[in-house]
Coordinates of C-alpha atoms in Angstrom, one line a residue:
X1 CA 114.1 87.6 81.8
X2 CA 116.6 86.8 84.5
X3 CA 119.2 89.0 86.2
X4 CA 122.3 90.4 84.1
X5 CA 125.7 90.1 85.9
X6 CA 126.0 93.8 86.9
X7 CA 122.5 93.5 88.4
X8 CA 123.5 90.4 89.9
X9 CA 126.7 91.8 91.2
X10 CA 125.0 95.0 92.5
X11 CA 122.8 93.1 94.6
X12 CA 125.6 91.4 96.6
X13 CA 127.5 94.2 96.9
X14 CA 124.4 95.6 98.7
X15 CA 124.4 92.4 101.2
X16 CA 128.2 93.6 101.5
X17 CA 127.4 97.8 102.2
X18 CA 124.4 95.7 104.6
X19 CA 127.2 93.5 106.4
X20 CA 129.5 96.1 106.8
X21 CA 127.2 98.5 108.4
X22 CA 125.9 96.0 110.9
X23 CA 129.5 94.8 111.9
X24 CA 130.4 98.8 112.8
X25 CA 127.6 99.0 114.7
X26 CA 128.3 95.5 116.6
X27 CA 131.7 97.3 117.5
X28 CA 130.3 100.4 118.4
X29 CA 128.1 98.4 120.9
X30 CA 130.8 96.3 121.9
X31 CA 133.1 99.3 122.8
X32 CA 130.0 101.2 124.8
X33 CA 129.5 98.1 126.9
X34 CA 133.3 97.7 127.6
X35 CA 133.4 100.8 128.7
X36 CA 130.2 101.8 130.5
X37 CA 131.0 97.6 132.1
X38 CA 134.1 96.8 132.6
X39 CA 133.6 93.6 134.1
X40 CA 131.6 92.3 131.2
X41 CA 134.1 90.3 129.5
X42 CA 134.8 88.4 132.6
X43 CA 132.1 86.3 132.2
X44 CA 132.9 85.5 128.6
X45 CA 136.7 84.5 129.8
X46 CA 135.1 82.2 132.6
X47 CA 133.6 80.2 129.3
X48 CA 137.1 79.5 128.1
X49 CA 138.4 78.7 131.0
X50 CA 135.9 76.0 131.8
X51 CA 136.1 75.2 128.0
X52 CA 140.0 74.8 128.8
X53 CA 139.6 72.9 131.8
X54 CA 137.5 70.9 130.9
X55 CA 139.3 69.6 127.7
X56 CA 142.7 69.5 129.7
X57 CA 140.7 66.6 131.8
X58 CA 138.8 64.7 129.2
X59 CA 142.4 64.4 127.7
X60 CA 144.0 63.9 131.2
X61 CA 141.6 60.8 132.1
X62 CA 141.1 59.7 128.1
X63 CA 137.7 60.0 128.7
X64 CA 135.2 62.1 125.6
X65 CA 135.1 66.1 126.0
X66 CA 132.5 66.9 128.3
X67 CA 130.0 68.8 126.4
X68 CA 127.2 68.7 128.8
X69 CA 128.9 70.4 131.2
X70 CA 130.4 72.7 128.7
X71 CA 127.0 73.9 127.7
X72 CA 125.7 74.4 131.6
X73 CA 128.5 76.9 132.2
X74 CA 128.4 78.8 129.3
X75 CA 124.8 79.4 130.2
X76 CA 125.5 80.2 133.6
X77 CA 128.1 82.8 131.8
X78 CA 125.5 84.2 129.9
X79 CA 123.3 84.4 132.6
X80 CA 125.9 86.5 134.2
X81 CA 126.1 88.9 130.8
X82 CA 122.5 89.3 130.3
X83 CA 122.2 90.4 134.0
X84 CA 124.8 92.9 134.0
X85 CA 123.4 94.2 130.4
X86 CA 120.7 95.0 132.5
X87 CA 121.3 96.4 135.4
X88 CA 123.3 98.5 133.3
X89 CA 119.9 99.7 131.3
X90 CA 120.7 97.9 128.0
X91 CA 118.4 95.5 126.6
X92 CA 119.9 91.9 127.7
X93 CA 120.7 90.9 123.5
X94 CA 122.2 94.2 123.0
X95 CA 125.2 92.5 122.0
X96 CA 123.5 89.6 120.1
X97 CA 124.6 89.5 116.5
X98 CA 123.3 92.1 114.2
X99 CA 121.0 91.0 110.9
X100 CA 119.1 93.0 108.8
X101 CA 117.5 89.3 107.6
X102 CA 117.6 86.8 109.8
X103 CA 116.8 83.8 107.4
X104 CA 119.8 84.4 105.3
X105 CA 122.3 86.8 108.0
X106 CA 122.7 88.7 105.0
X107 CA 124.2 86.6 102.5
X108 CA 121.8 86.5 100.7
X109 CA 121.4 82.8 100.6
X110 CA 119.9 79.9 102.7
X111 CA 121.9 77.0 101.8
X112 CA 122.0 76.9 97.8
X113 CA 118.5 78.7 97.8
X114 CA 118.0 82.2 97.2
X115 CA 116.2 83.6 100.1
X116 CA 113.3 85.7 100.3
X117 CA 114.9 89.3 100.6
X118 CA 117.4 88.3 97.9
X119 CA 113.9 87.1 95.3
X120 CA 112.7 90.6 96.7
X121 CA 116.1 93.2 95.5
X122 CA 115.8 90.5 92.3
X123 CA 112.0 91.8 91.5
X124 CA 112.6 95.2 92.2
X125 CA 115.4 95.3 89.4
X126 CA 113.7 93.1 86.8
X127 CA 110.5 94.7 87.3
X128 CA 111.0 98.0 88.0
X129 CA 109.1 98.1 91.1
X130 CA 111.4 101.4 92.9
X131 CA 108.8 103.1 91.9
X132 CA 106.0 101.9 94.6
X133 CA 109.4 102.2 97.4
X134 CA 109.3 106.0 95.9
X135 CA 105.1 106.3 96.1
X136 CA 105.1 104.8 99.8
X137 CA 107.6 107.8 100.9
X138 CA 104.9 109.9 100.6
X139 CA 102.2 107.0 101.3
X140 CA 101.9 105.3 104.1
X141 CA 100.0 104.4 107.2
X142 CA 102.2 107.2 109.0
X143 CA 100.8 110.0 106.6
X144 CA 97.0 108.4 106.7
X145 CA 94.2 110.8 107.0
X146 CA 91.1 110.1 107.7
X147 CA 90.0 113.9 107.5
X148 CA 88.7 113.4 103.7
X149 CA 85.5 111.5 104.8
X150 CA 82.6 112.0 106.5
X151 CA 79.5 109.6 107.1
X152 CA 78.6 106.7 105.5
X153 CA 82.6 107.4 103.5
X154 CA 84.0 107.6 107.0
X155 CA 83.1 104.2 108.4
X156 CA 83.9 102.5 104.7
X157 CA 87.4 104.0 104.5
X158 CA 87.8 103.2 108.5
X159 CA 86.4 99.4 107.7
X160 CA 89.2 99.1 104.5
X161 CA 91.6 100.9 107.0
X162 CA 91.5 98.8 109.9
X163 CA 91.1 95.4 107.2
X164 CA 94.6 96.9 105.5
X165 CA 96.2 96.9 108.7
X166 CA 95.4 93.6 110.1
X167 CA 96.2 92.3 107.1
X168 CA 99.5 93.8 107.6
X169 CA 99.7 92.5 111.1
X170 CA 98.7 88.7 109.7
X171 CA 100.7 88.7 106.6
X172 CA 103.0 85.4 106.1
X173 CA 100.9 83.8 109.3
X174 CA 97.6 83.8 107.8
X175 CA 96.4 83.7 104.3
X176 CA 93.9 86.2 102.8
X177 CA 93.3 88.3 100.0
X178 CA 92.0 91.9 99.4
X179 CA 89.6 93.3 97.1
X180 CA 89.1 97.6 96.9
X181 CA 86.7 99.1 94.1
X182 CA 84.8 101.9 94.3
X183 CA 85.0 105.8 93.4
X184 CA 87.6 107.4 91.9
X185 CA 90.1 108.9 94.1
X186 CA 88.3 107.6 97.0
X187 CA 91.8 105.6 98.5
X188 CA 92.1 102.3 97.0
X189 CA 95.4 102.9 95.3
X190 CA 96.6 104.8 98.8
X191 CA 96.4 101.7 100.9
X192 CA 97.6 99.4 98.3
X193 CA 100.6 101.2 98.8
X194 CA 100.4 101.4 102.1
X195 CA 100.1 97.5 102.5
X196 CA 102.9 97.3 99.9
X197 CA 105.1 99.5 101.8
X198 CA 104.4 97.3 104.9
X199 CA 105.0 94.3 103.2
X200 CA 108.5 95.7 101.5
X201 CA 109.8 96.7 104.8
X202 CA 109.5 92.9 106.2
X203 CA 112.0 91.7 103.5
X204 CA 109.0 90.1 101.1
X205 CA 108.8 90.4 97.6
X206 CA 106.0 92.7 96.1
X207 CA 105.4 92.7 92.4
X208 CA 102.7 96.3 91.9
X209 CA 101.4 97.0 88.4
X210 CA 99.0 98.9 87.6
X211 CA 96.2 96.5 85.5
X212 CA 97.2 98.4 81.9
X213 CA 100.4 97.9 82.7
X214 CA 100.7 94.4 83.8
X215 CA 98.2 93.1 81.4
X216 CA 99.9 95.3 78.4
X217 CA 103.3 93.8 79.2
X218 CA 101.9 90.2 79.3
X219 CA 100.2 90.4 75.8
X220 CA 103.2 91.8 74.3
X221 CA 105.3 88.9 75.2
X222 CA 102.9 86.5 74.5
X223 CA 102.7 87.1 71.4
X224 CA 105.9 87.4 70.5
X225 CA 108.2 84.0 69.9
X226 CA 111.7 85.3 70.5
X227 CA 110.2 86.1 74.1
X228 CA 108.6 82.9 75.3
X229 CA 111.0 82.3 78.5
X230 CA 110.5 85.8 79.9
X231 CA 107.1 85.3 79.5
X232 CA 107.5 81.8 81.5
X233 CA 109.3 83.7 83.9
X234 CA 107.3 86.7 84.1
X235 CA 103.9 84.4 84.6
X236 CA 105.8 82.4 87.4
X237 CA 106.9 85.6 88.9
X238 CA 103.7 86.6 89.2
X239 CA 102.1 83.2 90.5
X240 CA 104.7 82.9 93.5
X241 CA 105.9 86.4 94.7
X242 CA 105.0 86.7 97.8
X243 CA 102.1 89.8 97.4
X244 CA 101.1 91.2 94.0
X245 CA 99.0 94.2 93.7
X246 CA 96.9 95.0 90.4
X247 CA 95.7 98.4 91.0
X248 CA 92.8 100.0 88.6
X249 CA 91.5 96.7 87.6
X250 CA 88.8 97.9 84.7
X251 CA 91.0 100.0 82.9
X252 CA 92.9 97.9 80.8
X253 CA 90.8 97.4 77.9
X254 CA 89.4 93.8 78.7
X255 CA 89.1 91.5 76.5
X256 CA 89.5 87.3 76.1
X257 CA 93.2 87.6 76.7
X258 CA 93.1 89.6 79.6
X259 CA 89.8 87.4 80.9
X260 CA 92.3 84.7 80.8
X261 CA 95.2 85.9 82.2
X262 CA 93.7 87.3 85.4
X263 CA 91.7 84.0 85.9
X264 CA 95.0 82.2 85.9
X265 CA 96.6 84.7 88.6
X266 CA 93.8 84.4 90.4
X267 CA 93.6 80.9 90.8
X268 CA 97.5 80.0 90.7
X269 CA 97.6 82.2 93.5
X270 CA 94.9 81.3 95.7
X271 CA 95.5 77.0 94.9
X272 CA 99.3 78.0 96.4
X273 CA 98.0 80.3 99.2
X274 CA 100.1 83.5 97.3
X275 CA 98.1 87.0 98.8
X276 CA 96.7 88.9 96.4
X277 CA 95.5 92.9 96.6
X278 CA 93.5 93.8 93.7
X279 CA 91.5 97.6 93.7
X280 CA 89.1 98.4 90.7
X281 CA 86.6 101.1 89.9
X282 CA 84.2 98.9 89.0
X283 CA 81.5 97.6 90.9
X284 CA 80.7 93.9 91.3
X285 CA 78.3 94.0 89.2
X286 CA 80.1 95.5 86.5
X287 CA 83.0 93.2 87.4
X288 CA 81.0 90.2 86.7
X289 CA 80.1 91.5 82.9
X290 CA 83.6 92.5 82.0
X291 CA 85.3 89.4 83.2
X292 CA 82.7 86.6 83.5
X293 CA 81.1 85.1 86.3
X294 CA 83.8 82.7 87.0
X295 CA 86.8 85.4 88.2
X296 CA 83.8 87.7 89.9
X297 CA 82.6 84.3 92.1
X298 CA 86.3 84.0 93.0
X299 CA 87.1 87.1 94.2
X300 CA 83.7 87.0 95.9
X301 CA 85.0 83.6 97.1
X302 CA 88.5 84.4 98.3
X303 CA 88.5 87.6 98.7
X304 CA 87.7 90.0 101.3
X305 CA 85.7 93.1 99.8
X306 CA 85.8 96.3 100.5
X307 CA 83.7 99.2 99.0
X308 CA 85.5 102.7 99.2
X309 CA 83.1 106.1 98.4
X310 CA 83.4 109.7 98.5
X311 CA 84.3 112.5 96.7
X312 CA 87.5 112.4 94.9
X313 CA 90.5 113.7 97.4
X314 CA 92.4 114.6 94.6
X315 CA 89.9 117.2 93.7
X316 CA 89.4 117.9 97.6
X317 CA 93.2 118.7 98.1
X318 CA 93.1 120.8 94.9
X319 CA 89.7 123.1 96.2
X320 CA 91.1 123.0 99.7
X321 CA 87.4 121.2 100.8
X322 CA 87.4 119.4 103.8

């Protein structure tokens, strides 16, 4: 399964709109500065003019351009700028150049590699993952209550909470993983989403399926021939985006293919330091029965556990309790 050309097309026209929109709002900053500083561009003309000078000697003598120097005044130029930015109450790189990624200046490419926010737009069209963008409107750390628990329920949801966020805080710096099981509608999916929303809005790539979903779409192109790429590409999709979420582990209707399956995500992405997220209903215990000791003793291994209780918040919100 790889992009089709419209797909492809519609994602560099989006690096285009992106372009576009930071280049107005370069001029738009340009055009306040010239105007609330009129003496700003005197500083960038001194640069020429040593730039000028000094080629007019090297060329005079027949001596090499004078770089070194070169470099020293333009600093001292920029000095000049930076100081007058502020004085002026603008932040001294108001005027530096505008990206929305700064690995690829919105091209979309670093060198002949795709970069990172490009492989992210890609897995949001192949995989339909819109859908967890849509969710996290709604789903965030900004709409986060904590009203729903009380107690023991308090401090676990505060403990997954606070893990969530530093894990957040850490991500692409420091490898680690996250396991959530527990009740029913106690928050698990909620700061899945949360994290993923995070995670989206720092250009990475996030693949979220739920664990029937992810684990029905393998199985049905496994086992069918005329699929075997996407299946390649799905599994290595999978293995290297930068955070995957399986939500509602347990629900999926294990069985030897499934066993195997998340084993292989499980280790292909710990052996190549990939972060996973993984929330279940079940408890450990019950984890180990349904999917063998070996995947339980690696989660327990790798990951960092989290137990979520309470009473259900869906059924909370719908009988007003609080």
């Amino acid at each position: 399964m790889s992009l089709t050309r419209e797909q492809y097309d519609s994602i560099m026209f989006e690096y285009s709109r992106i372009r576009l929109s930071n280049s107005r709002e370069m001029a738009r900053r340009r055009a306040e500065v010239q105007k609330k500083i009129p003496s700003y561009d005197d500083a960038a003309r001194t640069i020429v003019g040593s730039g000028v000078e000094l080629l007019r000697k090297s060329l005079g003598s027949g001596t090499s351009f004078d770089r070194e120097s070169f470099v020293l005044e333009e600093k001292k130029a920029e000095a000049v700028q930076h100081k007058l930015l502020a004085d002026n109450g603008f932040d001294v790189h108001y005027l530096d150049p505008i990206y929305t990624c700064p690995y690829c200046h919105d091209t979309g490419y670093v060198g002949n590699e795709k970069c990172r926010c490009f492989r992210a737009k890609e897995i949001t069209l192949l995989y339909h993952q819109s859908r967890i963008q849509e969710l996290a409107e709604a789903e965030n750390f900004e709409t986060l209550s904590r009203k729903w628990y009380k107690g023991e329920d308090l401090t676990n949801f505060v403990r997954a909470e606070e893990a969530s966020r530093t894990f957040v805080r850490q991500f692409g710096r420091l490898y680690q993983n996250l396991f959530f099981y527990g009740n029913v509608g106690t928050g698990k999916s909620f700061l899945s989403i949360c994290i993923a929303h995070e995670i989206l809005q720092q250009g990475h790539s996030v693949i979220y399926f739920s664990a029937a979903e992810l684990f029905g779409r393998l199985s049905a192109l496994a086992f069918d021939r005329n699929h075997r790429e996407d299946l390649i590409r799905l599994q290595n999709d999978l293995y290297t985006c930068d955070l995957l979420i399986i939500d509602d582990l347990g629900t999926e209707g294990t069985n030897s293919f499934v066993v195997s399956q998340l084993f292989a995500l499980i280790n292909e992405r710990h052996l190549s330091s990939h972060p996973t997220i993984i929330s279940s209903n079940l408890s450990m215990k019950d984890l180990s029965s349904a999917y063998t000791e070996r995947i339980s003793s690696r989660i327990l291994s790798y990951y960092g556990i989290y137990k979520l209780t309470g009473v259900d918040i869906r059924i909370q919100k719908r009988y007003g309790s609080n």
